[in-house]
């Protein structure tokens, strides 16, 4: 049974987040969507890490942007993995899962991030399986200027009707917000506007059953096996 849900950074409760083993676990559990986080190395390679530093996830320290890819490969993630590239992850997910590529842009921290990510999407022939999202909405605007084809999404903490005309203007189709802000009114607004609403986190029972009231809403979860169990009970 396919599980309609977004595996957040893969399966971070069981495997090191944003690693190929974590992504593979999500696929093996039947998840339809995968979320991953992209930064840019010193030599301009899109690499996967949630934080702007490698301190939390590796045996090294420092900013991602201060290391070349070759240097980043020297650090261990978990016991024996390395920091993957965006290209490696997309090639894994190709013809398997829809991928939410979150740009970890912070103002002008990564000059050229949007252009380089778009190049990788084209190189891997994954434009039709990917949507690009970010908390940095200027980054998403830039991505639209670079490509008419790429699917786009915005991430926001709360809910506001003001985002809908902006999304229509830049032709963004995906919108993420916290589960706490999910309401009948907001779901209807997004449905009328052709927006795919996503909510996070959906790890606890109350979060799942609140979101499950709305078949159109896509859930983002860290607890893949727990989510799968609730999903199968609710939808089988």
GROMACS .gro file of C-alpha atoms in nm:
model
  236
    1UNK     CA    1   0.000   0.000   0.000
    2UNK     CA    2   0.136   0.342  -0.098
    3UNK     CA    3   0.139   0.594   0.186
    4UNK     CA    4   0.036   0.941   0.069
    5UNK     CA    5   0.265   1.149   0.285
    6UNK     CA    6   0.591   1.343   0.286
    7UNK     CA    7   0.889   1.174   0.451
    8UNK     CA    8   1.058   1.468   0.624
    9UNK     CA    9   1.436   1.446   0.567
   10UNK     CA   10   1.381   1.076   0.498
   11UNK     CA   11   1.323   0.875   0.815
   12UNK     CA   12   1.507   1.081   1.079
   13UNK     CA   13   1.382   0.885   1.380
   14UNK     CA   14   1.560   0.571   1.260
   15UNK     CA   15   1.839   0.690   1.030
   16UNK     CA   16   2.058   1.000   1.010
   17UNK     CA   17   1.843   1.268   0.847
   18UNK     CA   18   1.912   1.374   0.489
   19UNK     CA   19   2.115   1.064   0.408
   20UNK     CA   20   2.064   0.809   0.134
   21UNK     CA   21   1.983   0.538   0.390
   22UNK     CA   22   1.714   0.762   0.537
   23UNK     CA   23   1.562   0.825   0.194
   24UNK     CA   24   1.572   0.456   0.106
   25UNK     CA   25   1.389   0.371   0.427
   26UNK     CA   26   1.112   0.614   0.331
   27UNK     CA   27   1.076   0.453  -0.008
   28UNK     CA   28   1.079   0.102   0.137
   29UNK     CA   29   0.794   0.200   0.372
   30UNK     CA   30   0.586   0.308   0.072
   31UNK     CA   31   0.590   0.687   0.106
   32UNK     CA   32   0.497   0.879  -0.207
   33UNK     CA   33   0.686   1.200  -0.125
   34UNK     CA   34   1.033   1.282   0.005
   35UNK     CA   35   1.153   1.612   0.153
   36UNK     CA   36   1.520   1.710   0.160
   37UNK     CA   37   1.722   2.022   0.243
   38UNK     CA   38   1.979   2.183   0.014
   39UNK     CA   39   2.282   2.401   0.086
   40UNK     CA   40   2.571   2.496  -0.139
   41UNK     CA   41   2.931   2.386  -0.083
   42UNK     CA   42   3.226   2.621  -0.121
   43UNK     CA   43   3.283   2.496  -0.475
   44UNK     CA   44   2.919   2.535  -0.574
   45UNK     CA   45   2.779   2.182  -0.534
   46UNK     CA   46   2.424   2.142  -0.389
   47UNK     CA   47   2.459   1.918  -0.082
   48UNK     CA   48   2.204   1.787   0.165
   49UNK     CA   49   2.199   1.907   0.523
   50UNK     CA   50   1.927   2.071   0.730
   51UNK     CA   51   2.143   2.312   0.929
   52UNK     CA   52   2.378   2.569   0.775
   53UNK     CA   53   2.656   2.407   0.979
   54UNK     CA   54   2.771   2.045   0.996
   55UNK     CA   55   2.807   2.050   1.376
   56UNK     CA   56   2.489   1.860   1.471
   57UNK     CA   57   2.496   1.585   1.210
   58UNK     CA   58   2.864   1.505   1.152
   59UNK     CA   59   3.191   1.452   1.336
   60UNK     CA   60   3.311   1.788   1.206
   61UNK     CA   61   3.237   2.153   1.273
   62UNK     CA   62   3.182   2.465   1.066
   63UNK     CA   63   2.962   2.610   0.795
   64UNK     CA   64   2.866   2.402   0.493
   65UNK     CA   65   2.957   2.693   0.266
   66UNK     CA   66   3.315   2.698   0.396
   67UNK     CA   67   3.398   2.346   0.272
   68UNK     CA   68   3.438   2.205  -0.078
   69UNK     CA   69   3.249   1.888  -0.164
   70UNK     CA   70   3.571   1.685  -0.136
   71UNK     CA   71   3.629   1.826   0.211
   72UNK     CA   72   3.269   1.763   0.318
   73UNK     CA   73   3.302   1.402   0.208
   74UNK     CA   74   3.569   1.349   0.476
   75UNK     CA   75   3.317   1.392   0.757
   76UNK     CA   76   3.102   1.105   0.885
   77UNK     CA   77   2.727   1.127   0.922
   78UNK     CA   78   2.616   0.873   1.180
   79UNK     CA   79   2.845   0.571   1.184
   80UNK     CA   80   2.961   0.540   0.826
   81UNK     CA   81   2.771   0.766   0.586
   82UNK     CA   82   2.880   1.082   0.407
   83UNK     CA   83   2.697   1.401   0.318
   84UNK     CA   84   2.510   1.330  -0.006
   85UNK     CA   85   2.470   1.561  -0.302
   86UNK     CA   86   2.136   1.669  -0.441
   87UNK     CA   87   2.218   1.485  -0.763
   88UNK     CA   88   2.272   1.157  -0.579
   89UNK     CA   89   1.940   1.188  -0.397
   90UNK     CA   90   1.746   1.274  -0.711
   91UNK     CA   91   1.894   0.981  -0.899
   92UNK     CA   92   1.785   0.755  -0.614
   93UNK     CA   93   1.429   0.895  -0.615
   94UNK     CA   94   1.394   0.901  -0.994
   95UNK     CA   95   1.075   0.721  -1.104
   96UNK     CA   96   1.009   0.631  -0.738
   97UNK     CA   97   0.898   0.936  -0.539
   98UNK     CA   98   0.795   1.299  -0.571
   99UNK     CA   99   1.068   1.513  -0.416
  100UNK     CA  100   1.026   1.835  -0.223
  101UNK     CA  101   1.358   2.017  -0.252
  102UNK     CA  102   1.374   2.280   0.021
  103UNK     CA  103   1.622   2.557  -0.054
  104UNK     CA  104   1.798   2.655   0.266
  105UNK     CA  105   1.860   3.002   0.137
  106UNK     CA  106   1.901   3.279   0.392
  107UNK     CA  107   1.900   3.614   0.211
  108UNK     CA  108   2.222   3.607   0.010
  109UNK     CA  109   2.401   3.331   0.202
  110UNK     CA  110   2.430   3.111  -0.109
  111UNK     CA  111   2.480   3.313  -0.428
  112UNK     CA  112   2.389   3.094  -0.724
  113UNK     CA  113   2.199   2.831  -0.524
  114UNK     CA  114   1.883   2.861  -0.732
  115UNK     CA  115   2.063   2.845  -1.067
  116UNK     CA  116   2.271   2.546  -0.963
  117UNK     CA  117   1.976   2.350  -0.824
  118UNK     CA  118   1.783   2.410  -1.146
  119UNK     CA  119   2.080   2.279  -1.346
  120UNK     CA  120   2.077   1.959  -1.139
  121UNK     CA  121   1.703   1.911  -1.193
  122UNK     CA  122   1.756   1.935  -1.568
  123UNK     CA  123   2.066   1.718  -1.565
  124UNK     CA  124   1.884   1.438  -1.381
  125UNK     CA  125   1.566   1.488  -1.586
  126UNK     CA  126   1.367   1.534  -1.265
  127UNK     CA  127   1.173   1.854  -1.336
  128UNK     CA  128   0.847   1.661  -1.350
  129UNK     CA  129   0.910   1.485  -1.017
  130UNK     CA  130   1.026   1.780  -0.806
  131UNK     CA  131   0.883   2.089  -0.645
  132UNK     CA  132   1.106   2.357  -0.495
  133UNK     CA  133   1.012   2.521  -0.165
  134UNK     CA  134   1.165   2.760   0.085
  135UNK     CA  135   1.097   2.982   0.385
  136UNK     CA  136   1.286   3.245   0.184
  137UNK     CA  137   1.014   3.353  -0.058
  138UNK     CA  138   1.255   3.577  -0.248
  139UNK     CA  139   1.444   3.262  -0.339
  140UNK     CA  140   1.124   3.112  -0.482
  141UNK     CA  141   1.057   3.429  -0.683
  142UNK     CA  142   1.408   3.400  -0.825
  143UNK     CA  143   1.347   3.038  -0.916
  144UNK     CA  144   1.034   3.132  -1.108
  145UNK     CA  145   1.230   3.396  -1.301
  146UNK     CA  146   1.480   3.125  -1.394
  147UNK     CA  147   1.221   2.869  -1.508
  148UNK     CA  148   0.861   2.863  -1.626
  149UNK     CA  149   0.849   2.485  -1.584
  150UNK     CA  150   0.960   2.412  -1.231
  151UNK     CA  151   0.690   2.353  -0.967
  152UNK     CA  152   0.719   2.587  -0.669
  153UNK     CA  153   0.606   2.597  -0.308
  154UNK     CA  154   0.616   2.832  -0.012
  155UNK     CA  155   0.672   2.746   0.353
  156UNK     CA  156   0.521   2.961   0.625
  157UNK     CA  157   0.479   2.912   0.997
  158UNK     CA  158   0.118   3.028   1.024
  159UNK     CA  159  -0.177   3.089   0.793
  160UNK     CA  160  -0.254   3.406   0.602
  161UNK     CA  161  -0.489   3.475   0.310
  162UNK     CA  162  -0.236   3.728   0.179
  163UNK     CA  163  -0.016   3.448   0.046
  164UNK     CA  164  -0.276   3.328  -0.206
  165UNK     CA  165  -0.256   3.617  -0.457
  166UNK     CA  166   0.123   3.609  -0.428
  167UNK     CA  167   0.123   3.239  -0.511
  168UNK     CA  168  -0.104   3.301  -0.807
  169UNK     CA  169   0.133   3.573  -0.928
  170UNK     CA  170   0.439   3.347  -0.924
  171UNK     CA  171   0.242   3.032  -1.011
  172UNK     CA  172   0.339   2.842  -0.698
  173UNK     CA  173   0.120   2.540  -0.624
  174UNK     CA  174   0.242   2.403  -0.288
  175UNK     CA  175   0.196   2.569   0.051
  176UNK     CA  176   0.329   2.436   0.383
  177UNK     CA  177   0.223   2.550   0.729
  178UNK     CA  178   0.211   2.426   1.087
  179UNK     CA  179  -0.063   2.175   1.170
  180UNK     CA  180  -0.191   2.402   1.447
  181UNK     CA  181  -0.309   2.656   1.187
  182UNK     CA  182  -0.513   2.408   0.983
  183UNK     CA  183  -0.881   2.512   0.965
  184UNK     CA  184  -1.185   2.440   0.750
  185UNK     CA  185  -1.169   2.794   0.615
  186UNK     CA  186  -0.805   2.773   0.513
  187UNK     CA  187  -0.845   2.433   0.349
  188UNK     CA  188  -1.139   2.563   0.143
  189UNK     CA  189  -0.942   2.875   0.045
  190UNK     CA  190  -0.653   2.664  -0.082
  191UNK     CA  191  -0.879   2.419  -0.262
  192UNK     CA  192  -1.057   2.703  -0.442
  193UNK     CA  193  -0.721   2.844  -0.547
  194UNK     CA  194  -0.577   2.513  -0.669
  195UNK     CA  195  -0.315   2.510  -0.393
  196UNK     CA  196  -0.181   2.183  -0.255
  197UNK     CA  197  -0.178   2.241   0.119
  198UNK     CA  198   0.080   2.058   0.330
  199UNK     CA  199   0.100   2.054   0.709
  200UNK     CA  200   0.384   1.975   0.950
  201UNK     CA  201   0.463   1.813   1.179
  202UNK     CA  202   0.225   1.519   1.166
  203UNK     CA  203   0.378   1.278   1.417
  204UNK     CA  204   0.123   1.259   1.699
  205UNK     CA  205  -0.228   1.116   1.690
  206UNK     CA  206  -0.402   1.450   1.734
  207UNK     CA  207  -0.198   1.594   1.448
  208UNK     CA  208  -0.278   1.303   1.221
  209UNK     CA  209  -0.650   1.293   1.291
  210UNK     CA  210  -0.680   1.669   1.257
  211UNK     CA  211  -0.515   1.658   0.913
  212UNK     CA  212  -0.690   1.336   0.806
  213UNK     CA  213  -1.024   1.518   0.811
  214UNK     CA  214  -0.916   1.681   0.485
  215UNK     CA  215  -0.839   1.435   0.202
  216UNK     CA  216  -0.670   1.707  -0.004
  217UNK     CA  217  -0.412   1.791   0.264
  218UNK     CA  218  -0.067   1.633   0.241
  219UNK     CA  219   0.101   1.545   0.572
  220UNK     CA  220   0.470   1.589   0.650
  221UNK     CA  221   0.602   1.342   0.908
  222UNK     CA  222   0.921   1.236   1.085
  223UNK     CA  223   0.769   0.923   1.244
  224UNK     CA  224   0.719   0.720   0.929
  225UNK     CA  225   0.621   0.389   1.085
  226UNK     CA  226   0.384   0.554   1.332
  227UNK     CA  227   0.227   0.757   1.052
  228UNK     CA  228   0.197   0.449   0.832
  229UNK     CA  229   0.013   0.260   1.105
  230UNK     CA  230  -0.237   0.543   1.155
  231UNK     CA  231  -0.274   0.592   0.781
  232UNK     CA  232  -0.354   0.226   0.719
  233UNK     CA  233  -0.605   0.218   1.005
  234UNK     CA  234  -0.776   0.529   0.870
  235UNK     CA  235  -0.775   0.459   0.497
  236UNK     CA  236  -0.768   0.082   0.444
   0.00000   0.00000   0.00000
